[in-house]
Amino acid sequence: MLGRLNHIAIAVRDVAVEAARYRDILGATVTAPQALPAHGVTVVFVELPNSKIELLEPLGEHSPIAAFLARNGEGMHHVCYEIADIFAARDQLIARGTRVLGDGTPKIGAHGKLVLFLHPKDFAGTLIELEQV
Ligand code: CO
């Protein structure tokens, strides 16, 4: 079912500060911060040869990242795997007893592609995002 690792997302308080660390200390290529109001985040991508890291800063009052930071502090937020057919995957996962977050309908995610999130309690405390590519 799973394809490539698309990205790992890390919740941070200040993307500019953390992007500068990746750039200046780790020598990574980072993008300019991009505000995505529909998703309640400002994002910076750290570009890696085989994947990317997304640094997520809360944006707006209803940001899911604000709630995460309040509960857990900064740290890994989710991992995203690529998938060929998100509707078929969703149906298989539900049949196997996995909890899909929300109403189970794939939504347009931060990259303009269909995504679903799986309950972290079903995967060792890790929030999983599936993205159709
Ligand atoms: Co993501």
Short mmCIF file of N, CA and C and ligand atoms in Angstrom, two decimals:
data_model
loop_
_atom_site.label_atom_id
_atom_site.label_comp_id
_atom_site.label_asym_id
_atom_site.label_seq_id
_atom_site.Cartn_x
_atom_site.Cartn_y
_atom_site.Cartn_z
N MET A 1 0.82 -1.20 0.00
CA MET A 1 0.00 0.00 0.00
C MET A 1 0.86 1.26 0.00
N LEU A 2 1.91 1.26 0.83
CA LEU A 2 2.69 2.50 1.01
C LEU A 2 3.71 2.70 -0.09
N GLY A 3 3.84 3.94 -0.53
CA GLY A 3 4.89 4.32 -1.46
C GLY A 3 6.02 5.04 -0.73
N ARG A 4 6.62 6.00 -1.37
CA ARG A 4 7.76 6.72 -0.80
C ARG A 4 7.36 7.51 0.43
N LEU A 5 8.37 7.79 1.27
CA LEU A 5 8.21 8.77 2.34
C LEU A 5 8.17 10.13 1.66
N ASN A 6 7.07 10.85 1.78
CA ASN A 6 6.97 12.17 1.15
C ASN A 6 7.60 13.24 2.01
N HIS A 7 7.27 13.25 3.30
CA HIS A 7 7.90 14.22 4.21
C HIS A 7 7.68 13.81 5.66
N ILE A 8 8.49 14.41 6.50
CA ILE A 8 8.28 14.36 7.95
C ILE A 8 8.01 15.80 8.37
N ALA A 9 6.98 16.00 9.17
CA ALA A 9 6.60 17.35 9.60
C ALA A 9 6.97 17.54 11.07
N ILE A 10 7.54 18.71 11.35
CA ILE A 10 7.96 19.04 12.72
C ILE A 10 7.26 20.34 13.12
N ALA A 11 6.58 20.31 14.25
CA ALA A 11 5.89 21.50 14.76
C ALA A 11 6.90 22.38 15.49
N VAL A 12 6.93 23.65 15.12
CA VAL A 12 7.88 24.60 15.73
C VAL A 12 7.14 25.88 16.08
N ARG A 13 7.75 26.65 16.98
CA ARG A 13 7.12 27.93 17.34
C ARG A 13 7.45 29.01 16.33
N ASP A 14 8.63 28.92 15.69
CA ASP A 14 9.06 29.99 14.79
C ASP A 14 9.81 29.36 13.61
N VAL A 15 9.15 29.31 12.46
CA VAL A 15 9.78 28.65 11.31
C VAL A 15 11.03 29.38 10.83
N ALA A 16 11.05 30.70 10.99
CA ALA A 16 12.23 31.45 10.52
C ALA A 16 13.47 31.04 11.33
N VAL A 17 13.29 30.94 12.64
CA VAL A 17 14.41 30.55 13.51
C VAL A 17 14.87 29.13 13.19
N GLU A 18 13.90 28.21 13.05
CA GLU A 18 14.28 26.81 12.83
C GLU A 18 14.83 26.58 11.42
N ALA A 19 14.28 27.31 10.45
CA ALA A 19 14.81 27.21 9.08
C ALA A 19 16.26 27.70 9.05
N ALA A 20 16.54 28.75 9.79
CA ALA A 20 17.91 29.27 9.83
C ALA A 20 18.87 28.24 10.44
N ARG A 21 18.39 27.50 11.44
CA ARG A 21 19.23 26.44 12.03
C ARG A 21 19.56 25.37 11.00
N TYR A 22 18.54 24.91 10.27
CA TYR A 22 18.78 23.89 9.26
C TYR A 22 19.75 24.41 8.19
N ARG A 23 19.58 25.69 7.82
CA ARG A 23 20.42 26.27 6.77
C ARG A 23 21.85 26.49 7.27
N ASP A 24 21.96 27.14 8.44
CA ASP A 24 23.27 27.64 8.87
C ASP A 24 24.07 26.59 9.63
N ILE A 25 23.41 25.72 10.35
CA ILE A 25 24.13 24.71 11.14
C ILE A 25 24.25 23.41 10.36
N LEU A 26 23.16 22.98 9.72
CA LEU A 26 23.15 21.70 9.02
C LEU A 26 23.47 21.84 7.54
N GLY A 27 23.53 23.08 7.05
CA GLY A 27 23.90 23.28 5.65
C GLY A 27 22.83 22.84 4.66
N ALA A 28 21.59 22.86 5.10
CA ALA A 28 20.49 22.38 4.25
C ALA A 28 19.96 23.51 3.37
N THR A 29 19.31 23.11 2.28
CA THR A 29 18.57 24.04 1.44
C THR A 29 17.17 24.17 2.00
N VAL A 30 16.75 25.40 2.30
CA VAL A 30 15.42 25.62 2.85
C VAL A 30 14.68 26.62 1.97
N THR A 31 13.36 26.49 1.92
CA THR A 31 12.54 27.41 1.14
C THR A 31 12.18 28.63 2.00
N ALA A 32 11.65 29.65 1.35
CA ALA A 32 11.12 30.80 2.10
C ALA A 32 9.84 30.37 2.80
N PRO A 33 9.53 30.97 3.97
CA PRO A 33 8.28 30.63 4.65
C PRO A 33 7.07 30.94 3.77
N GLN A 34 6.10 30.03 3.82
CA GLN A 34 4.91 30.14 2.98
C GLN A 34 3.69 30.02 3.91
N ALA A 35 2.82 31.02 3.89
CA ALA A 35 1.62 30.99 4.73
C ALA A 35 0.53 30.21 4.01
N LEU A 36 -0.07 29.26 4.72
CA LEU A 36 -1.19 28.46 4.18
C LEU A 36 -2.37 28.63 5.13
N PRO A 37 -3.09 29.75 5.01
CA PRO A 37 -4.15 30.05 5.98
C PRO A 37 -5.23 28.97 6.04
N ALA A 38 -5.51 28.32 4.92
CA ALA A 38 -6.56 27.30 4.92
C ALA A 38 -6.18 26.12 5.80
N HIS A 39 -4.87 25.92 6.02
CA HIS A 39 -4.40 24.80 6.84
C HIS A 39 -3.92 25.25 8.20
N GLY A 40 -3.96 26.56 8.45
CA GLY A 40 -3.56 27.06 9.77
C GLY A 40 -2.07 26.92 10.05
N VAL A 41 -1.26 27.00 9.00
CA VAL A 41 0.19 26.85 9.20
C VAL A 41 0.97 27.80 8.29
N THR A 42 2.15 28.13 8.78
CA THR A 42 3.19 28.69 7.92
C THR A 42 4.25 27.61 7.80
N VAL A 43 4.67 27.32 6.58
CA VAL A 43 5.54 26.16 6.36
C VAL A 43 6.84 26.57 5.68
N VAL A 44 7.90 25.89 6.09
CA VAL A 44 9.19 25.96 5.39
C VAL A 44 9.55 24.53 5.03
N PHE A 45 10.02 24.31 3.83
CA PHE A 45 10.48 22.99 3.43
C PHE A 45 12.00 22.93 3.50
N VAL A 46 12.49 21.89 4.14
CA VAL A 46 13.92 21.58 4.12
C VAL A 46 14.07 20.51 3.06
N GLU A 47 14.81 20.82 2.02
CA GLU A 47 14.90 19.90 0.88
C GLU A 47 16.07 18.94 1.08
N LEU A 48 15.75 17.65 0.99
CA LEU A 48 16.75 16.60 1.17
C LEU A 48 16.85 15.82 -0.14
N PRO A 49 17.96 15.10 -0.35
CA PRO A 49 18.08 14.34 -1.61
C PRO A 49 16.96 13.32 -1.80
N ASN A 50 16.46 12.73 -0.71
CA ASN A 50 15.48 11.64 -0.87
C ASN A 50 14.11 11.96 -0.29
N SER A 51 13.95 13.13 0.31
CA SER A 51 12.66 13.46 0.90
C SER A 51 12.68 14.93 1.31
N LYS A 52 11.75 15.32 2.16
CA LYS A 52 11.81 16.67 2.70
C LYS A 52 11.28 16.70 4.13
N ILE A 53 11.69 17.73 4.83
CA ILE A 53 11.19 18.00 6.17
C ILE A 53 10.33 19.25 6.06
N GLU A 54 9.17 19.22 6.69
CA GLU A 54 8.33 20.41 6.74
C GLU A 54 8.37 20.96 8.15
N LEU A 55 8.75 22.21 8.26
CA LEU A 55 8.69 22.89 9.55
C LEU A 55 7.37 23.65 9.58
N LEU A 56 6.53 23.36 10.57
CA LEU A 56 5.18 23.94 10.65
C LEU A 56 5.06 24.86 11.84
N GLU A 57 4.70 26.11 11.56
CA GLU A 57 4.44 27.08 12.63
C GLU A 57 2.95 27.40 12.61
N PRO A 58 2.33 27.54 13.79
CA PRO A 58 0.89 27.85 13.80
C PRO A 58 0.59 29.17 13.10
N LEU A 59 -0.54 29.20 12.42
CA LEU A 59 -1.02 30.42 11.77
C LEU A 59 -2.51 30.54 12.08
N GLY A 60 -2.88 31.62 12.74
CA GLY A 60 -4.30 31.85 13.03
C GLY A 60 -4.73 31.18 14.32
N GLU A 61 -5.97 31.49 14.71
CA GLU A 61 -6.48 31.07 16.03
C GLU A 61 -6.84 29.59 16.08
N HIS A 62 -7.17 29.03 14.95
CA HIS A 62 -7.68 27.65 14.97
C HIS A 62 -6.66 26.66 14.40
N SER A 63 -5.39 27.05 14.48
CA SER A 63 -4.36 26.19 13.93
C SER A 63 -4.27 24.87 14.70
N PRO A 64 -4.26 23.74 13.98
CA PRO A 64 -4.05 22.46 14.67
C PRO A 64 -2.65 22.38 15.28
N ILE A 65 -1.73 23.15 14.72
CA ILE A 65 -0.35 23.13 15.25
C ILE A 65 -0.27 23.86 16.60
N ALA A 66 -1.08 24.91 16.77
CA ALA A 66 -1.10 25.61 18.06
C ALA A 66 -1.53 24.65 19.16
N ALA A 67 -2.56 23.86 18.88
CA ALA A 67 -3.05 22.90 19.87
C ALA A 67 -1.98 21.85 20.17
N PHE A 68 -1.29 21.41 19.11
CA PHE A 68 -0.23 20.40 19.29
C PHE A 68 0.89 20.96 20.16
N LEU A 69 1.32 22.20 19.87
CA LEU A 69 2.41 22.80 20.65
C LEU A 69 2.02 22.98 22.12
N ALA A 70 0.77 23.37 22.34
CA ALA A 70 0.31 23.57 23.71
C ALA A 70 0.35 22.25 24.48
N ARG A 71 0.03 21.16 23.80
CA ARG A 71 -0.02 19.85 24.45
C ARG A 71 1.35 19.20 24.57
N ASN A 72 2.14 19.28 23.51
CA ASN A 72 3.37 18.48 23.43
C ASN A 72 4.66 19.28 23.38
N GLY A 73 4.55 20.59 23.10
CA GLY A 73 5.77 21.35 22.81
C GLY A 73 6.24 21.06 21.40
N GLU A 74 7.41 21.59 21.05
CA GLU A 74 7.92 21.38 19.69
C GLU A 74 8.33 19.93 19.49
N GLY A 75 8.24 19.48 18.26
CA GLY A 75 8.69 18.12 17.97
C GLY A 75 7.99 17.55 16.75
N MET A 76 8.26 16.26 16.50
CA MET A 76 7.71 15.63 15.31
C MET A 76 6.18 15.62 15.36
N HIS A 77 5.56 16.06 14.28
CA HIS A 77 4.10 16.14 14.23
C HIS A 77 3.49 14.98 13.45
N HIS A 78 4.02 14.71 12.25
CA HIS A 78 3.52 13.57 11.49
C HIS A 78 4.53 13.12 10.44
N VAL A 79 4.29 11.90 9.93
CA VAL A 79 5.05 11.41 8.78
C VAL A 79 4.05 11.23 7.64
N CYS A 80 4.51 11.48 6.43
CA CYS A 80 3.61 11.40 5.27
C CYS A 80 4.15 10.40 4.26
N TYR A 81 3.31 9.41 3.96
CA TYR A 81 3.65 8.39 2.97
C TYR A 81 2.83 8.62 1.71
N GLU A 82 3.45 8.36 0.59
CA GLU A 82 2.75 8.48 -0.69
C GLU A 82 1.95 7.21 -0.96
N ILE A 83 0.86 7.40 -1.67
CA ILE A 83 -0.06 6.31 -1.93
C ILE A 83 -0.68 6.54 -3.31
N ALA A 84 -0.95 5.45 -4.01
CA ALA A 84 -1.44 5.60 -5.39
C ALA A 84 -2.94 5.88 -5.44
N ASP A 85 -3.71 5.18 -4.62
CA ASP A 85 -5.17 5.33 -4.66
C ASP A 85 -5.67 5.51 -3.24
N ILE A 86 -5.94 6.74 -2.88
CA ILE A 86 -6.26 7.05 -1.48
C ILE A 86 -7.63 6.51 -1.07
N PHE A 87 -8.55 6.43 -2.01
CA PHE A 87 -9.88 5.92 -1.66
C PHE A 87 -9.83 4.41 -1.41
N ALA A 88 -9.10 3.69 -2.26
CA ALA A 88 -8.94 2.25 -2.05
C ALA A 88 -8.21 1.99 -0.74
N ALA A 89 -7.17 2.79 -0.47
CA ALA A 89 -6.40 2.62 0.77
C ALA A 89 -7.29 2.87 1.98
N ARG A 90 -8.07 3.94 1.90
CA ARG A 90 -8.96 4.27 3.02
C ARG A 90 -9.90 3.10 3.33
N ASP A 91 -10.49 2.53 2.28
CA ASP A 91 -11.44 1.44 2.49
C ASP A 91 -10.75 0.21 3.09
N GLN A 92 -9.55 -0.09 2.59
CA GLN A 92 -8.79 -1.23 3.14
C GLN A 92 -8.44 -1.00 4.60
N LEU A 93 -7.99 0.23 4.91
CA LEU A 93 -7.57 0.54 6.28
C LEU A 93 -8.74 0.43 7.25
N ILE A 94 -9.87 0.96 6.85
CA ILE A 94 -11.05 0.89 7.72
C ILE A 94 -11.45 -0.58 7.92
N ALA A 95 -11.39 -1.37 6.83
CA ALA A 95 -11.72 -2.79 6.94
C ALA A 95 -10.76 -3.51 7.89
N ARG A 96 -9.51 -3.00 8.01
CA ARG A 96 -8.51 -3.61 8.90
C ARG A 96 -8.56 -3.01 10.30
N GLY A 97 -9.54 -2.15 10.56
CA GLY A 97 -9.74 -1.64 11.91
C GLY A 97 -8.98 -0.38 12.24
N THR A 98 -8.39 0.26 11.25
CA THR A 98 -7.65 1.50 11.49
C THR A 98 -8.62 2.68 11.56
N ARG A 99 -8.36 3.59 12.48
CA ARG A 99 -9.18 4.79 12.59
C ARG A 99 -8.64 5.89 11.67
N VAL A 100 -9.49 6.35 10.77
CA VAL A 100 -9.16 7.47 9.90
C VAL A 100 -9.72 8.72 10.55
N LEU A 101 -8.93 9.78 10.63
CA LEU A 101 -9.39 10.99 11.31
C LEU A 101 -10.43 11.75 10.47
N GLY A 102 -11.22 12.57 11.15
CA GLY A 102 -12.27 13.35 10.49
C GLY A 102 -13.39 12.44 10.01
N ASP A 103 -14.02 12.84 8.93
CA ASP A 103 -15.15 12.04 8.44
C ASP A 103 -14.73 10.96 7.44
N GLY A 104 -13.42 10.79 7.28
CA GLY A 104 -12.92 9.72 6.40
C GLY A 104 -12.87 10.11 4.94
N THR A 105 -13.23 11.35 4.64
CA THR A 105 -13.18 11.80 3.25
C THR A 105 -11.83 12.46 2.98
N PRO A 106 -11.08 11.99 1.97
CA PRO A 106 -9.81 12.65 1.66
C PRO A 106 -10.03 14.13 1.33
N LYS A 107 -9.12 14.97 1.85
CA LYS A 107 -9.22 16.42 1.64
C LYS A 107 -7.97 16.91 0.90
N ILE A 108 -8.10 18.08 0.30
CA ILE A 108 -6.93 18.68 -0.35
C ILE A 108 -5.98 19.18 0.73
N GLY A 109 -4.76 18.66 0.71
CA GLY A 109 -3.78 18.99 1.74
C GLY A 109 -2.92 20.18 1.36
N ALA A 110 -1.85 20.36 2.12
CA ALA A 110 -1.00 21.53 1.98
C ALA A 110 -0.25 21.56 0.64
N HIS A 111 -0.20 20.44 -0.08
CA HIS A 111 0.50 20.43 -1.37
C HIS A 111 -0.47 20.37 -2.54
N GLY A 112 -1.76 20.60 -2.25
CA GLY A 112 -2.75 20.58 -3.33
C GLY A 112 -3.12 19.17 -3.76
N LYS A 113 -2.79 18.17 -2.95
CA LYS A 113 -3.13 16.78 -3.28
C LYS A 113 -4.03 16.21 -2.20
N LEU A 114 -4.72 15.13 -2.53
CA LEU A 114 -5.63 14.52 -1.57
C LEU A 114 -4.87 13.85 -0.44
N VAL A 115 -5.30 14.12 0.79
CA VAL A 115 -4.66 13.52 1.96
C VAL A 115 -5.70 12.98 2.94
N LEU A 116 -5.22 12.06 3.75
CA LEU A 116 -5.98 11.52 4.88
C LEU A 116 -5.01 11.38 6.05
N PHE A 117 -5.54 11.48 7.25
CA PHE A 117 -4.71 11.25 8.44
C PHE A 117 -5.24 10.04 9.21
N LEU A 118 -4.31 9.25 9.73
CA LEU A 118 -4.66 8.04 10.49
C LEU A 118 -4.37 8.28 11.96
N HIS A 119 -5.19 7.68 12.80
CA HIS A 119 -5.12 7.94 14.25
C HIS A 119 -3.75 7.52 14.82
N PRO A 120 -3.09 8.44 15.54
CA PRO A 120 -1.76 8.08 16.08
C PRO A 120 -1.79 6.91 17.05
N LYS A 121 -2.91 6.70 17.72
CA LYS A 121 -2.96 5.58 18.68
C LYS A 121 -2.93 4.24 17.96
N ASP A 122 -3.22 4.23 16.66
CA ASP A 122 -3.17 2.97 15.91
C ASP A 122 -1.76 2.69 15.36
N PHE A 123 -0.84 3.66 15.49
CA PHE A 123 0.50 3.51 14.92
C PHE A 123 1.59 4.02 15.87
N ALA A 124 1.62 3.44 17.06
CA ALA A 124 2.71 3.71 17.99
C ALA A 124 2.89 5.20 18.28
N GLY A 125 1.76 5.90 18.40
CA GLY A 125 1.85 7.31 18.77
C GLY A 125 2.26 8.23 17.63
N THR A 126 2.24 7.72 16.41
CA THR A 126 2.68 8.53 15.27
C THR A 126 1.48 8.87 14.38
N LEU A 127 1.27 10.17 14.20
CA LEU A 127 0.24 10.62 13.26
C LEU A 127 0.75 10.35 11.84
N ILE A 128 -0.05 9.62 11.07
CA ILE A 128 0.33 9.29 9.70
C ILE A 128 -0.56 10.04 8.73
N GLU A 129 0.08 10.70 7.77
CA GLU A 129 -0.62 11.35 6.66
C GLU A 129 -0.39 10.48 5.42
N LEU A 130 -1.45 10.23 4.69
CA LEU A 130 -1.33 9.55 3.39
C LEU A 130 -1.62 10.58 2.31
N GLU A 131 -0.76 10.66 1.33
CA GLU A 131 -0.97 11.63 0.25
C GLU A 131 -1.00 10.90 -1.09
N GLN A 132 -2.04 11.16 -1.84
CA GLN A 132 -2.15 10.53 -3.15
C GLN A 132 -1.25 11.27 -4.15
N VAL A 133 -0.42 10.49 -4.84
CA VAL A 133 0.49 11.13 -5.80
C VAL A 133 0.24 10.59 -7.20
CO CO B 1 2.14 16.79 5.94
#
